[in-house]
Coordinates of C-alpha atoms in Angstrom, one line a residue:
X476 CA 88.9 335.8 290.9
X477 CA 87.3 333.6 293.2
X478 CA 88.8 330.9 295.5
X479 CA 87.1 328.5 294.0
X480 CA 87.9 329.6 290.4
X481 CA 91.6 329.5 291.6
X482 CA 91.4 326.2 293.0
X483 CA 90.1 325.0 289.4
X484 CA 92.4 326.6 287.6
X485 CA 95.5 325.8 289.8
X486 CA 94.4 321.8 289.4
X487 CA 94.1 322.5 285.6
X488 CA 95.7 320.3 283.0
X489 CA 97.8 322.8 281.5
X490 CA 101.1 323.9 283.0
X491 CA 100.2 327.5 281.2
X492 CA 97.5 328.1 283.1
X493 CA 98.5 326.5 286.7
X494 CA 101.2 329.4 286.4
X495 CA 99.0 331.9 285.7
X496 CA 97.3 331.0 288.8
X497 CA 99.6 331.2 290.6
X498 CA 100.8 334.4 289.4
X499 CA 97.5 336.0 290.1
X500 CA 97.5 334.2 293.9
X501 CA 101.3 336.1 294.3
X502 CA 100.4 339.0 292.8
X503 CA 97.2 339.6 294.8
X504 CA 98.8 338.3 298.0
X505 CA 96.1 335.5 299.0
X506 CA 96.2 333.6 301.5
X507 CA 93.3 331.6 302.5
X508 CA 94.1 328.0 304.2
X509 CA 92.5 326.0 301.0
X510 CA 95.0 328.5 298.5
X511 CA 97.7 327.7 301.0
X512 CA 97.7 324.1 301.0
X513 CA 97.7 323.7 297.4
X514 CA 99.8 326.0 296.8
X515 CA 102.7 324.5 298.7
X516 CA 101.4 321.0 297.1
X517 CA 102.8 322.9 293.7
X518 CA 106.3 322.3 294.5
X519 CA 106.1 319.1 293.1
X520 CA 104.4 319.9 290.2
X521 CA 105.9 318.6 286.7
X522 CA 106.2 321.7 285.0
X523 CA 109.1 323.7 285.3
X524 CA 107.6 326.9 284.9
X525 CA 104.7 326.3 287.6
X526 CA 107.6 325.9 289.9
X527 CA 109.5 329.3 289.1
X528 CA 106.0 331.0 289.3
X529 CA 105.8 329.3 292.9
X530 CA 109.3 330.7 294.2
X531 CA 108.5 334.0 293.2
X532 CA 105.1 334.2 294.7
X533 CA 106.4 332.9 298.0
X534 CA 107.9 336.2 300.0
X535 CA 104.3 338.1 298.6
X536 CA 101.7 335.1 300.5
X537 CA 101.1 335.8 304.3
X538 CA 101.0 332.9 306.4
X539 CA 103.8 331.3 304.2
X540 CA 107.3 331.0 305.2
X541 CA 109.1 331.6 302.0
X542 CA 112.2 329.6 303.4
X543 CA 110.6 326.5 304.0
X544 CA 109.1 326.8 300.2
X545 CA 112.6 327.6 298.8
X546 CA 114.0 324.6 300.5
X547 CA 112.0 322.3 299.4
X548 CA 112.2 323.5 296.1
X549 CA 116.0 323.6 295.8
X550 CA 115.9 319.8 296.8
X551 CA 113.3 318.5 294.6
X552 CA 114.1 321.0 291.5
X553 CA 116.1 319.4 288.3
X554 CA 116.8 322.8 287.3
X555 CA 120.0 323.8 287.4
X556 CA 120.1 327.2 286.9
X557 CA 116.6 328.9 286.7
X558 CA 115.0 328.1 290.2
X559 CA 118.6 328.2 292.3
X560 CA 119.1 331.9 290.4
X561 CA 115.6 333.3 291.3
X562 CA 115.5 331.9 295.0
X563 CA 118.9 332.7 295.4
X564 CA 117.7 336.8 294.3
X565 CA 114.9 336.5 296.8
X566 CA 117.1 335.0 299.3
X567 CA 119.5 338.6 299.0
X568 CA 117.9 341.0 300.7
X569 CA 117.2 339.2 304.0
X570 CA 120.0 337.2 303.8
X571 CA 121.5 338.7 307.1
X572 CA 118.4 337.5 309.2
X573 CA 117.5 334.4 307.6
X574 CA 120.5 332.6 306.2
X575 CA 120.1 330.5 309.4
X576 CA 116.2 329.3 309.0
X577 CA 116.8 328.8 305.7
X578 CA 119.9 326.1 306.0
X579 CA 117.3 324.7 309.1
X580 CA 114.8 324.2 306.4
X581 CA 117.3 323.1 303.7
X582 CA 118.6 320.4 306.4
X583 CA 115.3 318.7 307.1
X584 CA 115.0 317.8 303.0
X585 CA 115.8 315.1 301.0
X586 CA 118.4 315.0 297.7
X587 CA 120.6 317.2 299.3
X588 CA 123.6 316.1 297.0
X589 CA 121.8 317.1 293.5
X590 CA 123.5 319.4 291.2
X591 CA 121.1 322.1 292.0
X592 CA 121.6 321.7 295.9
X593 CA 125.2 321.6 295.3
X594 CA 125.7 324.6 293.3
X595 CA 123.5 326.5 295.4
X596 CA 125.4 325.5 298.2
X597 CA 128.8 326.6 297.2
X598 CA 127.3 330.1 296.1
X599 CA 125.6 330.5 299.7
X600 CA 129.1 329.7 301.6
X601 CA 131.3 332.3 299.3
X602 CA 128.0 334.6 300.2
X603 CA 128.3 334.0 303.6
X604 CA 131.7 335.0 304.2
X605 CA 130.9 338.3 302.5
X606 CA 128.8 339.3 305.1
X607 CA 129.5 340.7 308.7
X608 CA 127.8 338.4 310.8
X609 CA 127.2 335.1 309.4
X610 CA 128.9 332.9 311.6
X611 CA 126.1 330.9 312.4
X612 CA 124.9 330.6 309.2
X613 CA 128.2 329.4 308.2
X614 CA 127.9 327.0 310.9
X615 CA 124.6 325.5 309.8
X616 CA 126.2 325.3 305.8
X617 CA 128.9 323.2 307.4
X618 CA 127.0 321.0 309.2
X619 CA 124.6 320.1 306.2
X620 CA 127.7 319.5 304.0
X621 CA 129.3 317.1 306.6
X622 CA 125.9 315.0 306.6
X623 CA 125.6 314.7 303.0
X624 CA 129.0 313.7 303.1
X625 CA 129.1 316.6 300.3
X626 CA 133.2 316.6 301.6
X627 CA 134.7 318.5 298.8
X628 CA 132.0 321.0 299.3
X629 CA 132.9 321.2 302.7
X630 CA 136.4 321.1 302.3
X631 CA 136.0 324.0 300.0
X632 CA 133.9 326.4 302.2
X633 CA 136.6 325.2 304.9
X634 CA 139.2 326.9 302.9
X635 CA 137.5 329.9 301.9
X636 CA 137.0 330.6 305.1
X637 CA 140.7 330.5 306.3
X638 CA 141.8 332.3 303.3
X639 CA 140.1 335.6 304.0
X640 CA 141.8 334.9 308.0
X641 CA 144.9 334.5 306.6
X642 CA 144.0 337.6 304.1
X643 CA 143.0 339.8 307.1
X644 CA 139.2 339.7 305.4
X645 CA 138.2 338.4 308.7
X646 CA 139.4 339.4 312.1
X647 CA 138.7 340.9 315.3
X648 CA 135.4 340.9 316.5
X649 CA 134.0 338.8 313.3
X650 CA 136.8 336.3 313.6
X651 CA 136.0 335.8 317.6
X652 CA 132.4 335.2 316.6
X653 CA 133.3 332.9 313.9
X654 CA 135.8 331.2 316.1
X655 CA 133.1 331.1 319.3
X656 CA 130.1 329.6 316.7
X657 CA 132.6 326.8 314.7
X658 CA 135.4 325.7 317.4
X659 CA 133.3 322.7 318.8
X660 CA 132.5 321.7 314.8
X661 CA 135.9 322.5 314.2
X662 CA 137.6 320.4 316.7
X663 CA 134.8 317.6 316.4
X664 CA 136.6 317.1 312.6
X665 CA 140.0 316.8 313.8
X666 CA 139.3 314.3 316.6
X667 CA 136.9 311.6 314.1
X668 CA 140.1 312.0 312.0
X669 CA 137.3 312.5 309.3
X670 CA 138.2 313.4 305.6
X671 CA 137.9 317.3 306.0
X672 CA 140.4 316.7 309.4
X673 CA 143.7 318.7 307.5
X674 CA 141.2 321.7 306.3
X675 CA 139.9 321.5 309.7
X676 CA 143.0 322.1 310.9
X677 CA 144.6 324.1 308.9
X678 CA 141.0 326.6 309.5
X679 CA 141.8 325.7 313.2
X680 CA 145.4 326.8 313.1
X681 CA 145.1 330.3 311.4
X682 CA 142.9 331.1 314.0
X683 CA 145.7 330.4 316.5
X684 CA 144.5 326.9 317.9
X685 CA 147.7 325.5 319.5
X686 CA 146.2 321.4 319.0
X687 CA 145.8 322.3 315.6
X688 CA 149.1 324.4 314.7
X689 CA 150.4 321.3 316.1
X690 CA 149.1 318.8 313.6
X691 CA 149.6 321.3 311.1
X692 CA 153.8 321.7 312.3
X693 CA 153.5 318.2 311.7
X694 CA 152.9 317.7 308.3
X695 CA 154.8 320.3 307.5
X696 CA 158.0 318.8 308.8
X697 CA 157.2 315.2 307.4
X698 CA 159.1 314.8 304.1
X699 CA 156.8 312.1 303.0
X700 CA 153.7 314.3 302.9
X701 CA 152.1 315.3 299.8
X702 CA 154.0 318.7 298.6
X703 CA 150.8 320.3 297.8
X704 CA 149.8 319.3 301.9
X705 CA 153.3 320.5 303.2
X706 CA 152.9 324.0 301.1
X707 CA 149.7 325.2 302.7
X708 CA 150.8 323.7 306.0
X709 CA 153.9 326.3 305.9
X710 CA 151.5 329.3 304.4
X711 CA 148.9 328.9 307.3
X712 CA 151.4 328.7 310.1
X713 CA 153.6 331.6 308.4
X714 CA 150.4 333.8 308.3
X715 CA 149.5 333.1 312.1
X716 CA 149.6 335.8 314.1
X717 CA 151.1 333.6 316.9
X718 CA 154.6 334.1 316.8
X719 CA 156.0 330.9 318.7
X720 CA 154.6 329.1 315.7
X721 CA 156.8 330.4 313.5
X722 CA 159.8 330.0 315.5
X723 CA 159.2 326.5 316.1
X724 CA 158.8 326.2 312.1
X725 CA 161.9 327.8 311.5

């Protein structure tokens, strides 16, 4: 088809067709500066289904940065399920080198603290502790959750992450690169005395931050703390590796 037959048909009145088109433009990889610009106008189209068509189309057009597309998509979508799940399947396979563009992309949107943002969220920060090298990623996920004030989100990835330490999931060269990339972030959260400051430091402490294991031995010794609080103060400093903690515990 045409250009200017797409163009028509991508402006058309019904949703049915609009996907097609856009089908067709993914499917034969266009890419022309007029198909571009419209296409990317589509993210805010009314119809569900023009949408998904859109997020799978966007790794196939050259001269398109599927990440920015995705983000913007996650943000405006009401979907809950159907847009998040096929982004999230394209997102896969290059998630290694792009998790970080991606969460720059997601950062500079709007309606961050949907449902669909959320959920997609909490999938991408149990993903990113999957991996091998997604520190910075992890970093960037943080640091999107902090300015949304998204803090059980936060607080959540916070403790996944010091889980697998404690677990042994992460360590050596992958825990140094995670502890290198988040320490300022880390440490920033303590200090503000912010609402994430005790998952903070109890994320600071198994990775054998003295400051931290302080405020943690703390807690733990303070009979007026919450139970729950005083429990997974004694499991993170039990599980250091840092031996004078326990002592000082004991």
């Amino acid at each position: 088809p045409s250009e200017s037959f797409l163009l028509k048909l991508l402006d058309d009145k019904d949703p049915g067709i609009r996907s097609w088109a856009v089908r067709i433009i993914g499917n034969a990889r266009l890419s022309s500066e007029k198909i571009l610009t419209k296409v990317k106008s589509l993210t805010a189209d009314e119809s569900p289904d023009v949408v998904l068509q859109l997020a799978i189309a966007a790794p196939k057009l050259a001269n398109l940065d599927p990440n920015d597309l995705w983000a913007t998509i996650i943000s405006e979508t009401e979907d809950t399920k159907l847009n998040p799940k096929i982004i999230w399947q394209n997102l896969i396979p290059t998630l290694d080198r792009d998790a970080p563009d991606f969460l720059d992309h997601l950062a500079a949107q709007k309606n961050l603290k949907s449902p669909p943002v959320t959920a997609f969220l909490a999938r991408f920060s149990d993903r990113l502790l999957s991996g091998k090298s997604h520190a910075r990623g992890f970093d960037k996920l943080l640091g999107i959750l902090k300015s949304t004030e998204n803090t059980e989100a936060a607080a959540n990835a916070l403790n996944q992450l010091r889980k697998r330490i404690t677990n042994r999931e992460i360590k050596g060269d992958q825990l140094a690169g995670f502890r290198s990339i988040l320490d300022g972030q880390i440490e920033d959260i303590i200090r503000v005395g912010s609402p994430l400051s005790f998952e903070a430091a109890l994320l600071a402490t198994s990775w054998g931050n003295p400051e931290a294991a302080a405020l943690i031995r703390e807690i733990f010794t303070d009979n007026n703390a919450p139970l729950k609080k005083r429990k997974l103060a004694l499991e993170t400093l039990g599980n250091t590796e840092d031996g004078t903690i326990v002592e000082t515990v004991l």
